[in-house]
Coordinates of C-alpha atoms and ligand atoms in Angstrom, one line a residue:
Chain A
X256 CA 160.1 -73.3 -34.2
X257 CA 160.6 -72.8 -37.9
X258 CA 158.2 -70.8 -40.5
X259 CA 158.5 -71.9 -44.0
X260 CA 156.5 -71.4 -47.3
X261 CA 157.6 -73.4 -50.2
X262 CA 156.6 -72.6 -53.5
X263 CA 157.7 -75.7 -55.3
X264 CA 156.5 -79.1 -54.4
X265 CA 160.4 -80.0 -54.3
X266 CA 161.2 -77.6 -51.8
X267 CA 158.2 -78.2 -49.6
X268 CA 159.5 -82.2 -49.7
X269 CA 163.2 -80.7 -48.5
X270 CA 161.8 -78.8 -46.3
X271 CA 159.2 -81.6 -44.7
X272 CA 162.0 -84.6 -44.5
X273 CA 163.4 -82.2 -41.7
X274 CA 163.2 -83.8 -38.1
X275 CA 159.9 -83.0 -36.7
X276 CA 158.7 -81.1 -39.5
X277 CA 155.0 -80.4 -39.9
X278 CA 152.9 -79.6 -43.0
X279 CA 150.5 -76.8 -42.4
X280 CA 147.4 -76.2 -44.8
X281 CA 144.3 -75.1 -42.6
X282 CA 145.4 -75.4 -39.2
X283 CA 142.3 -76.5 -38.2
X284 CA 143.8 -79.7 -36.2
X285 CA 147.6 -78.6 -36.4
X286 CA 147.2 -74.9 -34.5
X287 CA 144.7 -77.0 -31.7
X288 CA 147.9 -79.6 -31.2
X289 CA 150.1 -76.8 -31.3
X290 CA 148.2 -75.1 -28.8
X291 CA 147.5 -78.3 -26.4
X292 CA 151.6 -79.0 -26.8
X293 CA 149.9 -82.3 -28.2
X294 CA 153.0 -81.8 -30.7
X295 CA 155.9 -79.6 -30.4
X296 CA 157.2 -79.3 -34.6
X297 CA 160.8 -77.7 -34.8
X298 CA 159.6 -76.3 -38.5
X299 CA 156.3 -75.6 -39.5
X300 CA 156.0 -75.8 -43.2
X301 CA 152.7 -74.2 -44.9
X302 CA 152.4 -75.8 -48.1
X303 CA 149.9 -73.4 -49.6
X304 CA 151.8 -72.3 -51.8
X305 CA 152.7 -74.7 -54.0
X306 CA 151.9 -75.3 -57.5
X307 CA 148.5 -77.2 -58.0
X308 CA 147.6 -77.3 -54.3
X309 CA 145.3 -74.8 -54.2
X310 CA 143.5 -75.6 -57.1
X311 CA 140.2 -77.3 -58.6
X312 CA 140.1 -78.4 -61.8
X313 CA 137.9 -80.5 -64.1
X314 CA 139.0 -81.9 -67.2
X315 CA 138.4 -85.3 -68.8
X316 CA 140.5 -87.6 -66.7
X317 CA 137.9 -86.5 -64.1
X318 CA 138.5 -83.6 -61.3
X319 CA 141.4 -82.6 -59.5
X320 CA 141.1 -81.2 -56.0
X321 CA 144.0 -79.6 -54.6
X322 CA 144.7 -80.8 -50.9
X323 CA 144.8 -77.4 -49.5
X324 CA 141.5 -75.7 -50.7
X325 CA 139.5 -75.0 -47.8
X326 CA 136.1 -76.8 -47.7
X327 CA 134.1 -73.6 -48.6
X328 CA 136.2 -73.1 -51.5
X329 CA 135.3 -76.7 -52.8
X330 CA 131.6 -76.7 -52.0
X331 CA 131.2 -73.2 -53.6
X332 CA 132.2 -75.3 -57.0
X333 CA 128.8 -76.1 -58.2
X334 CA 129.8 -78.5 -61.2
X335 CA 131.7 -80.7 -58.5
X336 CA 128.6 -80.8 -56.3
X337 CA 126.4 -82.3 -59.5
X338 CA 129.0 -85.1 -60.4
X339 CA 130.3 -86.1 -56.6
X340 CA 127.3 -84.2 -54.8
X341 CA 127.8 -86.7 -51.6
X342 CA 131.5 -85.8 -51.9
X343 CA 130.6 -81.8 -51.1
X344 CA 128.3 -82.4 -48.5
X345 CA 130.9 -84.9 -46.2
X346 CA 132.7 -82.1 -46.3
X347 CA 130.8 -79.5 -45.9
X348 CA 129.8 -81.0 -42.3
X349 CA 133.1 -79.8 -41.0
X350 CA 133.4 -77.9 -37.8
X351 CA 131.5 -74.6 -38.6
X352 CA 131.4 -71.3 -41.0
X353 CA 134.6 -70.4 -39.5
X354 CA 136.3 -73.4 -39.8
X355 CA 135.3 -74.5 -43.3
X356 CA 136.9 -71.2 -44.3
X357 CA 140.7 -73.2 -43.5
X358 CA 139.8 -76.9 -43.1
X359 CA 140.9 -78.9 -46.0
X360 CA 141.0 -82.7 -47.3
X361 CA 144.4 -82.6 -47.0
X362 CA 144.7 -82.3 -43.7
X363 CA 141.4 -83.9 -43.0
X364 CA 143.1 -87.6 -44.3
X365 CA 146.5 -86.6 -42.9
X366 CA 145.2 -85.9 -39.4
X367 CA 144.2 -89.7 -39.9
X368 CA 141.0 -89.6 -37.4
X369 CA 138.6 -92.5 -37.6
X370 CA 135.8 -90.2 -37.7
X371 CA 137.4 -87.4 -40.4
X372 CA 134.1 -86.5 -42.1
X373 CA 135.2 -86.6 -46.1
X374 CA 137.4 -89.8 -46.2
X375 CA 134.1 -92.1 -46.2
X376 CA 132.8 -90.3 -48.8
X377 CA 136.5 -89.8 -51.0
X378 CA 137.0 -93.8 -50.9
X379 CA 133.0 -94.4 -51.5
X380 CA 133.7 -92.0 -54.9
X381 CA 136.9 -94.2 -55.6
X382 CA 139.4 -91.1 -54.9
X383 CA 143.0 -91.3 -55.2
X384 CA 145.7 -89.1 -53.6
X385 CA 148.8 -87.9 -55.6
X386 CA 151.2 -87.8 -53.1
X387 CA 154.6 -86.1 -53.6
X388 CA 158.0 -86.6 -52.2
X389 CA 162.1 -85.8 -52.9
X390 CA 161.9 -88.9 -55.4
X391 CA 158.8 -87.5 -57.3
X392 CA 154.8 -88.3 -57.3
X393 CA 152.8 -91.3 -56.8
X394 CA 149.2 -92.1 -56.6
X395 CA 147.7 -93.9 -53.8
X396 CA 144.0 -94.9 -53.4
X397 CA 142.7 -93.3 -50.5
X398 CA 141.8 -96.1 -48.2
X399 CA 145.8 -97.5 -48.4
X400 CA 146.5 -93.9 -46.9
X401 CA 145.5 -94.3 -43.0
X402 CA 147.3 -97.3 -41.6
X403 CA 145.5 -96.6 -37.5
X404 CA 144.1 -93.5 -35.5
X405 CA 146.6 -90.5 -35.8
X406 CA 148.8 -92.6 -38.4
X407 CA 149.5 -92.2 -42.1
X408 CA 151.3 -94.6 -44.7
X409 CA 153.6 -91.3 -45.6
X410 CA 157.4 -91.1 -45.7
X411 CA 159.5 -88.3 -44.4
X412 CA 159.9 -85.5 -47.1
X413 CA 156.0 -86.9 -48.4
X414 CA 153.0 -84.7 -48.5
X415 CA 149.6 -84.5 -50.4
X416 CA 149.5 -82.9 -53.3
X417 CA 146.1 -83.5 -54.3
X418 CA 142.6 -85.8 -54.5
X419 CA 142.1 -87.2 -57.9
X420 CA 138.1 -88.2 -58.2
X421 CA 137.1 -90.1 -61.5
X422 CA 134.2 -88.4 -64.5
X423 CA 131.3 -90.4 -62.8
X424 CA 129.6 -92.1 -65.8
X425 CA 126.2 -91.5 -66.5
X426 CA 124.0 -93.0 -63.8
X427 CA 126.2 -92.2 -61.3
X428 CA 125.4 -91.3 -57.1
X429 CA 126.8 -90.7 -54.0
X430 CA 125.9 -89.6 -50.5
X431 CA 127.5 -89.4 -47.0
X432 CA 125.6 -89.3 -43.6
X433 CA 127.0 -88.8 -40.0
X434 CA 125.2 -89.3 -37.1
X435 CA 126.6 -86.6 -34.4
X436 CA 124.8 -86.1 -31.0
X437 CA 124.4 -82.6 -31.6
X438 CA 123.5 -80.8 -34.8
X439 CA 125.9 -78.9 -35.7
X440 CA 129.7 -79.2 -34.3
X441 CA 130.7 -82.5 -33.2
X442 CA 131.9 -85.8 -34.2
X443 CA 130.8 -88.3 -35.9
X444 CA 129.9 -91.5 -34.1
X445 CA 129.4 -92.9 -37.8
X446 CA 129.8 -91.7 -40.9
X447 CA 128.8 -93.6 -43.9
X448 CA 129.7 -92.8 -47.6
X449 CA 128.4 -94.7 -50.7
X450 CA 128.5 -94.7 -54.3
X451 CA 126.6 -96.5 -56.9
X452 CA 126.1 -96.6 -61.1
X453 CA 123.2 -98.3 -62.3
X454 CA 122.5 -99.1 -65.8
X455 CA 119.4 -98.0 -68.1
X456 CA 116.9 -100.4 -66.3
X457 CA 118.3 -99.2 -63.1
X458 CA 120.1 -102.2 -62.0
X459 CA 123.4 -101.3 -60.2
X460 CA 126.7 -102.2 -62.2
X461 CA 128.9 -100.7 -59.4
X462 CA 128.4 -100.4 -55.6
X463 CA 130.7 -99.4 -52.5
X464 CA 130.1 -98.3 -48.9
X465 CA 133.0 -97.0 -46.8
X466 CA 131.9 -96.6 -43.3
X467 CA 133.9 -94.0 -40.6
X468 CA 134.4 -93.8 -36.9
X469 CA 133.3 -97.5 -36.1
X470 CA 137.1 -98.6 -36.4
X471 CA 140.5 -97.5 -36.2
X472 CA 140.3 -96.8 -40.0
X473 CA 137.8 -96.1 -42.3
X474 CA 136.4 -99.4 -43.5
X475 CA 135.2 -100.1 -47.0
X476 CA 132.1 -103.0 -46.8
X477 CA 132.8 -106.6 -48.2
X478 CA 130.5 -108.9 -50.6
X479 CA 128.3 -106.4 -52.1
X480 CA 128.7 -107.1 -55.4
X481 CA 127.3 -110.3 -55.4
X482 CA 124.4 -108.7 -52.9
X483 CA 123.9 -106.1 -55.8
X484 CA 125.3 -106.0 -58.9
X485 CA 122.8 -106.8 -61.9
X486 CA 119.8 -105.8 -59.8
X487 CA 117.7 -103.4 -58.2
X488 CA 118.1 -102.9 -54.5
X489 CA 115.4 -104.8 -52.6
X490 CA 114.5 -105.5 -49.0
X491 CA 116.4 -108.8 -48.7
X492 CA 119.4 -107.3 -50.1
X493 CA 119.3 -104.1 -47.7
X494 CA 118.8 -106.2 -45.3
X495 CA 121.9 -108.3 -46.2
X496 CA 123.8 -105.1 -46.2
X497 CA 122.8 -103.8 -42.9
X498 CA 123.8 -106.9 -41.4
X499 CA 127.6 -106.6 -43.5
X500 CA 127.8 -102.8 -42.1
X501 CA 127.0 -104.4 -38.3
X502 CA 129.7 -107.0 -38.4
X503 CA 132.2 -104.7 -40.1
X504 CA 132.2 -102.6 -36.8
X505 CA 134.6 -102.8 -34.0
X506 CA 133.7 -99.2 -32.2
X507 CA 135.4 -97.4 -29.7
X508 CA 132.6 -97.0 -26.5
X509 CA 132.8 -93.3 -25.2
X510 CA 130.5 -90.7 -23.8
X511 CA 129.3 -90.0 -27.7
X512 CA 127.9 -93.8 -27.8
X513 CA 128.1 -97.2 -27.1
X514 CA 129.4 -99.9 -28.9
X515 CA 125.6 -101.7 -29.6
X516 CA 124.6 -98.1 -30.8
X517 CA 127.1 -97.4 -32.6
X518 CA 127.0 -100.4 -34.4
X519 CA 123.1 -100.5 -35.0
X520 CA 123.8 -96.8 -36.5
X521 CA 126.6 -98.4 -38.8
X522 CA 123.8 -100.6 -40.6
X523 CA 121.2 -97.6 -40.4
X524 CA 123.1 -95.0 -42.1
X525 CA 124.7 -97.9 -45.0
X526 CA 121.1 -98.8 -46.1
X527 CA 120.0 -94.6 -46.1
X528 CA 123.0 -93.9 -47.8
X529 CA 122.5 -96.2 -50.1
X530 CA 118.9 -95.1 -50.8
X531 CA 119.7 -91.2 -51.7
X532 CA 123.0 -92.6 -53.4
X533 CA 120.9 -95.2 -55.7
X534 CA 117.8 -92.5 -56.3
X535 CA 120.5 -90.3 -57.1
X536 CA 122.2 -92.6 -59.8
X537 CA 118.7 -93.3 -61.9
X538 CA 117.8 -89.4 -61.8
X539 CA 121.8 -88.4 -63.0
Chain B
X230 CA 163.9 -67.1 -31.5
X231 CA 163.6 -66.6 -35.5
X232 CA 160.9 -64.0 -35.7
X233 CA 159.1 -63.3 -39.2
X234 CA 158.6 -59.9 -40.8
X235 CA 154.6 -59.9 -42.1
X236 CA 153.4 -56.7 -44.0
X237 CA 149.0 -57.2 -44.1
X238 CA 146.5 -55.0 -44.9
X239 CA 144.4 -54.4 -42.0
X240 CA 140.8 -53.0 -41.5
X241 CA 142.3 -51.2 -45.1
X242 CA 146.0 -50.0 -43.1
X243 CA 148.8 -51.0 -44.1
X244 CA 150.1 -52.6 -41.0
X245 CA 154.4 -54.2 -40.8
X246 CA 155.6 -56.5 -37.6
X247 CA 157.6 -58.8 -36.7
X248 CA 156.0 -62.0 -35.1
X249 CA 157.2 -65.7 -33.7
X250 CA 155.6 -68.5 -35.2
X251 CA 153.9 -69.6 -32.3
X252 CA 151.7 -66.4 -32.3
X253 CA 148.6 -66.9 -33.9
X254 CA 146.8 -63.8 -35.6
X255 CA 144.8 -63.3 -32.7
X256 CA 148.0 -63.3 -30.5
X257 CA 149.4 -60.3 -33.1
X258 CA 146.1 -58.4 -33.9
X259 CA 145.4 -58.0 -29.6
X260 CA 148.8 -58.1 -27.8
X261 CA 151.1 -56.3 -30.9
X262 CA 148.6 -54.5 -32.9
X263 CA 146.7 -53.3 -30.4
X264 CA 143.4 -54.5 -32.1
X265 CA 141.4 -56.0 -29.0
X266 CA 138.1 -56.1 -30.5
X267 CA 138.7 -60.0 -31.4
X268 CA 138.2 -62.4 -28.3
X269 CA 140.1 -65.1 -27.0
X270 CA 137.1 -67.5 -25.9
X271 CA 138.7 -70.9 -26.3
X272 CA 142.1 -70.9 -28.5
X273 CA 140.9 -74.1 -30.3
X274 CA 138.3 -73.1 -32.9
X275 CA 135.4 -73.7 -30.9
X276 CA 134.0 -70.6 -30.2
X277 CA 134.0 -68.0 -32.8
X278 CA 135.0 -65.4 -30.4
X279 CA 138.1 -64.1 -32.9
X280 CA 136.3 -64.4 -36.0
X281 CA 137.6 -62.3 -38.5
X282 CA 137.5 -61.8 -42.3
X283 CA 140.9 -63.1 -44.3
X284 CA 141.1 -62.2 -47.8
X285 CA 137.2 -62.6 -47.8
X286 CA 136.5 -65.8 -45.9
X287 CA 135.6 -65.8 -42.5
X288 CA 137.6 -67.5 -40.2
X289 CA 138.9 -68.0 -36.8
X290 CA 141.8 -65.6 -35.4
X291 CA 142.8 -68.3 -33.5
X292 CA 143.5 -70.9 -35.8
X293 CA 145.5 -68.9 -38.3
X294 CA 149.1 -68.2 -37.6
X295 CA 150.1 -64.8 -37.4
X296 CA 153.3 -65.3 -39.9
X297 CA 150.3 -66.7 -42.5
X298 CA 148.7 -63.2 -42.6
X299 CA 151.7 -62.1 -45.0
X300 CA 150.5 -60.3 -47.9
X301 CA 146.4 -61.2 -47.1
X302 CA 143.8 -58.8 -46.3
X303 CA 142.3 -59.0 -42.9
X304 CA 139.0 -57.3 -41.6
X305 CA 138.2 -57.2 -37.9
X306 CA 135.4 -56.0 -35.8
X307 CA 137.2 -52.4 -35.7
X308 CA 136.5 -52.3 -39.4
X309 CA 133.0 -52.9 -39.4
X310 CA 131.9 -48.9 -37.8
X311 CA 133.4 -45.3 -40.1
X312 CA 134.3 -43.0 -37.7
X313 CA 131.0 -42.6 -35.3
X314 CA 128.7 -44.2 -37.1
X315 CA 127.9 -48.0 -36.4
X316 CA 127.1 -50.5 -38.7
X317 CA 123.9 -51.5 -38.8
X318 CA 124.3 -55.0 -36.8
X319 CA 126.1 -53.3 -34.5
X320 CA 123.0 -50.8 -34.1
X321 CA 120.6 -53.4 -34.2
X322 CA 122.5 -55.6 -31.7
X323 CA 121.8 -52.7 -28.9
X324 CA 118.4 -51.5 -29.9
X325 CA 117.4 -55.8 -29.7
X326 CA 119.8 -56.3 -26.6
X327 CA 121.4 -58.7 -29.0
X328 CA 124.2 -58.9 -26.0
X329 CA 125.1 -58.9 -22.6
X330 CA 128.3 -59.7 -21.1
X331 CA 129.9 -59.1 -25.3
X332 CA 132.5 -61.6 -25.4
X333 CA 131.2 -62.9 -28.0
X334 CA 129.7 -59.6 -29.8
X335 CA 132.5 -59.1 -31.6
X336 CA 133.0 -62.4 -33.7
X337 CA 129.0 -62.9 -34.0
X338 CA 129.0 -59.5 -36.0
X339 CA 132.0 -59.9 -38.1
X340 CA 130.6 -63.3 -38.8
X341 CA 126.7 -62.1 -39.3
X342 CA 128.4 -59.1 -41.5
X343 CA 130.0 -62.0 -44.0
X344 CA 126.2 -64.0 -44.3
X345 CA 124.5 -60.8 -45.5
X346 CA 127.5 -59.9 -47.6
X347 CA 126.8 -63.4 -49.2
X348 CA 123.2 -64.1 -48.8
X349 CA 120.7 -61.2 -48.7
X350 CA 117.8 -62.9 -47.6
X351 CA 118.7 -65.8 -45.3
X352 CA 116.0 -67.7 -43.3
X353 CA 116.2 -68.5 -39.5
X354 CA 117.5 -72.0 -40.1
X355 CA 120.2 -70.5 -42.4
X356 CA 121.4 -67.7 -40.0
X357 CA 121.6 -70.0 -37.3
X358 CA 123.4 -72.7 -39.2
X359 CA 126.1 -69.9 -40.2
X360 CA 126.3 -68.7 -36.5
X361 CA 126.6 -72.4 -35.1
X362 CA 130.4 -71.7 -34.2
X363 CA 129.6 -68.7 -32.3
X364 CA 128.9 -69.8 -29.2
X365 CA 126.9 -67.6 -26.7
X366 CA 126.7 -68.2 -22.9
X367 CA 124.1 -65.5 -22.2
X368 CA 121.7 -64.1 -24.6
X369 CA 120.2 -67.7 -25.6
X370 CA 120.7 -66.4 -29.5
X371 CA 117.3 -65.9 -30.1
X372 CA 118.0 -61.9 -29.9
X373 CA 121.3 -62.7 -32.0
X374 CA 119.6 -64.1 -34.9
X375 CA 116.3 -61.8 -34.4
X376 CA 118.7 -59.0 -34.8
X377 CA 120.3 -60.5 -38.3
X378 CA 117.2 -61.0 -39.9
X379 CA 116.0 -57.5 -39.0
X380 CA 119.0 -56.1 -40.3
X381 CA 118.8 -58.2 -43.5
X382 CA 115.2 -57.4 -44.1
X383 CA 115.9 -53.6 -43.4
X384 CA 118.7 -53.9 -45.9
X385 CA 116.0 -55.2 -48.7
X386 CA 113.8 -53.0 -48.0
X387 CA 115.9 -49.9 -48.6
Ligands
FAD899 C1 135.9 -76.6 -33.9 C2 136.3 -77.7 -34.8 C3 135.4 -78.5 -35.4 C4 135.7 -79.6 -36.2 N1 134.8 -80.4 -36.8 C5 135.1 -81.4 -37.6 C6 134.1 -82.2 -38.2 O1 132.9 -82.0 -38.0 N2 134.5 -83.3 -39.0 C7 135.8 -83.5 -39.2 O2 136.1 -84.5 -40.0 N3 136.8 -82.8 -38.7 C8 136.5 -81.7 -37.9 N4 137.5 -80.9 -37.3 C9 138.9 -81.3 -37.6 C10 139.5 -80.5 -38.7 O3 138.9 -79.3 -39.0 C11 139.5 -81.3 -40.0 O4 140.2 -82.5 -39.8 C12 140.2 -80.5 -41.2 O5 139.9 -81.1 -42.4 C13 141.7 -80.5 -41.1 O6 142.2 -79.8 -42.2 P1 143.3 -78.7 -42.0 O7 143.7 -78.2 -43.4 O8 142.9 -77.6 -41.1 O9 144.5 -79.5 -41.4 P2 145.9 -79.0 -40.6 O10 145.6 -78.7 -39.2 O11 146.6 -78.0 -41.5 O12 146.7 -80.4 -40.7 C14 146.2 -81.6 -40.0 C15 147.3 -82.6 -40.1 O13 147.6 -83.1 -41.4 C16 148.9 -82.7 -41.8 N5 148.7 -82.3 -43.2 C17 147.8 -81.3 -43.6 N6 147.8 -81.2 -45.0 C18 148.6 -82.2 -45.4 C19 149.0 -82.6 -46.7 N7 148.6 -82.0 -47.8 N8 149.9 -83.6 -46.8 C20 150.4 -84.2 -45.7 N9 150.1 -83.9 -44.4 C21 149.2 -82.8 -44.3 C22 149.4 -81.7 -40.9 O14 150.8 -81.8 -40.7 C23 148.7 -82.1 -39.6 O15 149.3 -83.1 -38.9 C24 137.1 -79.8 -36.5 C25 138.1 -79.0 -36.0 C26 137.7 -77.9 -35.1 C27 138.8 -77.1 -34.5
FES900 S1 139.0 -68.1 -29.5 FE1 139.1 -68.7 -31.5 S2 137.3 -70.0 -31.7 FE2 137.4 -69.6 -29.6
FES901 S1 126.7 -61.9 -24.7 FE1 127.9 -63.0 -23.3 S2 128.6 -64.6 -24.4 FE2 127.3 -63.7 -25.8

């Protein structure tokens, strides 16, 4: 097995279109699968050090996160956490101290789990992923990225480069809640993100709720707009929206939950989400 | 095998070896640098045992191949005492019995060391939330995180 450290994005696309070549940014999920002969790479190429990857920026397209910061670095960025606050604290929920020092979005879409803690929260703030290859860039939305559990829409010789996230406009929240057995350390058996703008009389002009770990993607909810847009959020229409977040579930069953819990906690964690997100937007 | 030549600075040394890229730091800092204060608890980033410090950030040993250490400063447990004298966590952790069987010692004080470095005053709920990925099978942390919060108020108070 192969060490490499590209510093241009063109090298690390040579490099990566090698046969069982692997991308390396925190580790945090590569090094266990190394370790657990899960995969066996014949190169090993550790993208930190190309141009732009490790970098935040925010400029008035909106905010640029490089795929390979490592969560504490992001969630140390205090100007991020007021415009996409639900954003920093998806993922800030992963793994612990130690491993927020390494993990990174990057990797955390790329290792393509279900229940990866920030990719709720990235499609609920209407990210998109600049993803570069031997033929150039191009820029994906987030939810087109994982196509099933373990499985991303990228080519040989592709890698992230970066998260693009948008200026949210005035009146603008998000939030992202898991629901983990323990309290610290585990996986999610849901995770729900959600964003929402409201207007000056606080009705909602935008709304969308991606919901994690209750199928083989992340799943973004149908038919809210007509449930919210022009109004306030009331009972009936929570209600409405619990009952969407139920029947978008098709859970796994395992020792973490069932399949009725994990679909009741689906509809629980849309409608709370939604609360802090929408109590969020009037007070921004 | 292609080995890879990594010059780090460790514990403040200058330290130059050669290592395969399956080895992970913690494979280079115990079994070629001699360095066995980090523990091997689980391998897979569950335990905190290797914690150490990489170019200020805590992290674990485990999960950080030993070719990426190239030009990045590492602290380990080692670094924490000067000569005799211990660092305070350390001295707290024996006059509170803060361990017993010390497997785990040496990543909750690198790890404790980095909170106070960052937060002087942390409540229970924060040290404990900082320590959740060092696990303990013995001293049922309550001595652990008694310990950190003495240290910390001592450290105020001086
Ligand atoms: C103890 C522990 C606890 C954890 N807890 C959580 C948790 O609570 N929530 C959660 O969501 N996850 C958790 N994880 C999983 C992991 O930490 C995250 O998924 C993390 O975000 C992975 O990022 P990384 O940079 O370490 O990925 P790496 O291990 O470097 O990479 C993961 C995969 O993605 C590929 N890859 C990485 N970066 C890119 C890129 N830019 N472009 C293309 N491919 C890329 C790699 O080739 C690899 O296949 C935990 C892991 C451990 C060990
Ligand atoms: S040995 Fe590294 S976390 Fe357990
Ligand atoms: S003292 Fe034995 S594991 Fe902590």
């Amino acid at each position: 097995m192969d060490y490499v450290t590209p510093t241009t994005a063109m090298e690390a696309s040579k490099a990566l279109a090698q046969d069982g070549a692997f991308a390396l940014a925190g580790g945090t999920d590569l090094l266990v699968k190394l370790k657990t002969k899960f995969v066996s790479p014949s190169v090993i190429v550790d993208i930190k050090q190309v141009p732009k990857i490790m970098s935040i920026e925010n400029s008035t397209d909106g905010w640029w996160i490089g795929a390979a910061v490592p969560c504490a670095e992001i969630s140390e960025h205090e100007s991020l956490r007021q415009d996409w606050p639900g954003l920093v604290e998806s993922l800030s929920l992963i793994g612990s101290t130690q491993i927020q020092g390494r993990a990174t979005l990057g990797g955390n879409l790329c290792n393509a789990s279900p229940a990866a803690d920030s990719v709720p929260a990235l499609i609920a703030a209407y990210g998109t992923c600049i993803i570069s290859g031997q033929s150039g860039d191009r820029e994906e939305p987030i939810e087109n990225i994982v196509t099933s559990p373990g499985v991303t829409v990228l080519e040989k010789g592709e890698f992230i480069l970066g998260f693009k996230l948008p200026k949210p406009e005035s009146g603008t929240g998000d939030a992202y809640l898991r629901l983990i057995p323990r309290s610290e350390m585990d996986i999610a058996i849901v995770g729900a993100g959600t964003s929402v703008s409201v207007d000056k009389d606080k009705k909602i002009t935008s709304i969308r709720v991606a919901l994690g770990a209750i199928a083989p993607t992340q799943i973004i909810l149908d038919g809210l707009e007509d449930l919210f847009i022009g109004k306030e959020p009331n009972e009936n229409s929570i209600n409405k929206l619990i009952s969407i977040a139920e029947s978008a579930c098709r859970p796994i069953k395992d020792k973490r939950g069932t399949v009725e819990y994990r679909t009741k906690i689906a509809g629980v964690l849309a409608k709370r989400t939604l609360t802090i997100a929408y109590k969020r937007a009037i007070n921004h | 095998m292609p080995k890879t030549h990594i010059s780090t600075q460790i514990n403040g040394d200058s330290y130059e070896f050669l290592c395969n890229t399956q080895q992970t730091l913690l494979d280079v800092l115990r079994q070629e640098l001699d360095l066995k204060g980090s523990k091997e608890g689980c391998a897979t980033g569950d335990c905190g045992a290797c914690s150490v410090m990489m170019d200020d950030r805590l992290v674990c040993a485990c999960l950080v191949l030993g070719a990426e250490a190239d030009g990045k400063k590492i602290e380990t447990v080692e670094g924490l005492s000067s000569g005799s004298s211990l660092d305070p966590l350390q001295q707290k952790f024996i006059d509170l019995a803060a361990l017993q069987c010390g497997i785990c010692t040496p990543g909750v004080l690198v790890a404790a060391r980095a909170l106070l470095e960052k937060n002087k005053s942390p409540s229970e709920e924060e040290v404990r939330f900082w320590l959740a990925g060092n696990l303990c099978r013995c001293t049922g942390y309550d001595k652990i995180v008694r310990a950190v919060l003495e240290v910390a108020a001592e450290a105020r108070n001086a």
